Amino acid sequence: MAARHALPASYHLREFVEAGGLMSYGASDADAFRHGGLYVGRILKGEKPADMPVELPTRYELVFDGATAKAIKLDIPANC
């Protein structure tokens, strides 16, 4: 709907940009899955989940789609 009305829109997942959205900013899914796997590994080795710290994302991604920006006549600075 944003593209149909030539409105810039921001999303939380890069998949929206890959499908034609303008930009996304959010935690890296790959990094989150990797951390999840590390947690599972620790649990399988006997560590109690209640004793494990809660970790916040440390890696974030900013993704732009130049073709979408051009289609809605939006100039993105080169130093972005």
Short mmCIF file of C-alpha atoms in Angstrom, two decimals:
data_model
loop_
_atom_site.label_atom_id
_atom_site.label_comp_id
_atom_site.label_asym_id
_atom_site.label_seq_id
_atom_site.Cartn_x
_atom_site.Cartn_y
_atom_site.Cartn_z
CA MET A 1 0.00 0.00 0.00
CA ALA A 2 2.88 2.36 0.77
CA ALA A 3 4.43 1.70 -2.66
CA ARG A 4 1.09 2.11 -4.43
CA HIS A 5 0.71 5.59 -2.90
CA ALA A 6 4.45 6.43 -3.28
CA LEU A 7 4.91 6.82 0.48
CA PRO A 8 8.24 6.12 2.16
CA ALA A 9 7.90 3.40 4.79
CA SER A 10 10.20 1.83 7.34
CA TYR A 11 9.98 -1.79 8.48
CA HIS A 12 11.55 -3.89 11.22
CA LEU A 13 12.62 -6.83 9.03
CA ARG A 14 14.91 -6.80 5.99
CA GLU A 15 12.55 -9.20 4.19
CA PHE A 16 10.12 -6.31 3.68
CA VAL A 17 12.87 -4.40 1.84
CA GLU A 18 13.69 -7.46 -0.24
CA ALA A 19 10.00 -7.54 -1.21
CA GLY A 20 10.09 -3.89 -2.36
CA GLY A 21 9.88 -1.80 0.81
CA LEU A 22 12.02 1.32 1.15
CA MET A 23 14.03 0.63 4.32
CA SER A 24 14.28 -1.47 7.44
CA TYR A 25 16.03 -1.07 10.75
CA GLY A 26 16.09 -3.74 13.39
CA ALA A 27 17.97 -6.45 15.18
CA SER A 28 19.79 -8.94 12.98
CA ASP A 29 17.73 -12.14 12.69
CA ALA A 30 20.83 -14.20 11.91
CA ASP A 31 22.52 -12.93 15.07
CA ALA A 32 19.39 -13.62 17.16
CA PHE A 33 19.20 -17.20 15.84
CA ARG A 34 22.90 -17.72 16.56
CA HIS A 35 22.44 -16.52 20.14
CA GLY A 36 19.39 -18.78 20.50
CA GLY A 37 21.48 -21.74 19.39
CA LEU A 38 24.14 -20.88 21.94
CA TYR A 39 21.50 -20.79 24.67
CA VAL A 40 20.14 -24.19 23.61
CA GLY A 41 23.66 -25.59 23.67
CA ARG A 42 24.22 -24.34 27.21
CA ILE A 43 20.90 -25.83 28.34
CA LEU A 44 21.72 -29.19 26.75
CA LYS A 45 25.01 -29.19 28.66
CA GLY A 46 23.07 -28.91 31.92
CA GLU A 47 22.90 -25.21 32.67
CA LYS A 48 19.60 -24.10 34.21
CA PRO A 49 17.66 -21.59 32.08
CA ALA A 50 16.70 -19.62 35.20
CA ASP A 51 20.39 -19.01 35.90
CA MET A 52 21.12 -17.70 32.40
CA PRO A 53 21.11 -13.93 31.78
CA VAL A 54 18.70 -12.29 29.37
CA GLU A 55 20.66 -10.79 26.48
CA LEU A 56 19.52 -7.93 24.29
CA PRO A 57 20.42 -7.72 20.60
CA THR A 58 23.86 -6.29 19.93
CA ARG A 59 23.80 -6.16 16.13
CA TYR A 60 21.32 -4.05 14.18
CA GLU A 61 20.86 -3.72 10.42
CA LEU A 62 19.90 -0.66 8.37
CA VAL A 63 18.83 -1.71 4.86
CA PHE A 64 17.77 0.55 1.96
CA ASP A 65 16.31 -0.38 -1.43
CA GLY A 66 17.66 2.04 -4.02
CA ALA A 67 15.16 0.94 -6.68
CA THR A 68 12.21 1.69 -4.40
CA ALA A 69 13.71 5.07 -3.45
CA LYS A 70 14.08 5.93 -7.12
CA ALA A 71 10.51 4.76 -7.87
CA ILE A 72 9.06 7.16 -5.28
CA LYS A 73 11.49 9.92 -6.33
CA LEU A 74 13.39 9.97 -3.04
CA ASP A 75 17.08 10.91 -2.99
CA ILE A 76 19.20 8.99 -0.48
CA PRO A 77 22.52 10.73 0.32
CA ALA A 78 25.64 8.82 -0.71
CA ASN A 79 27.13 9.10 2.80
CA CYS A 80 24.28 7.08 4.36
#
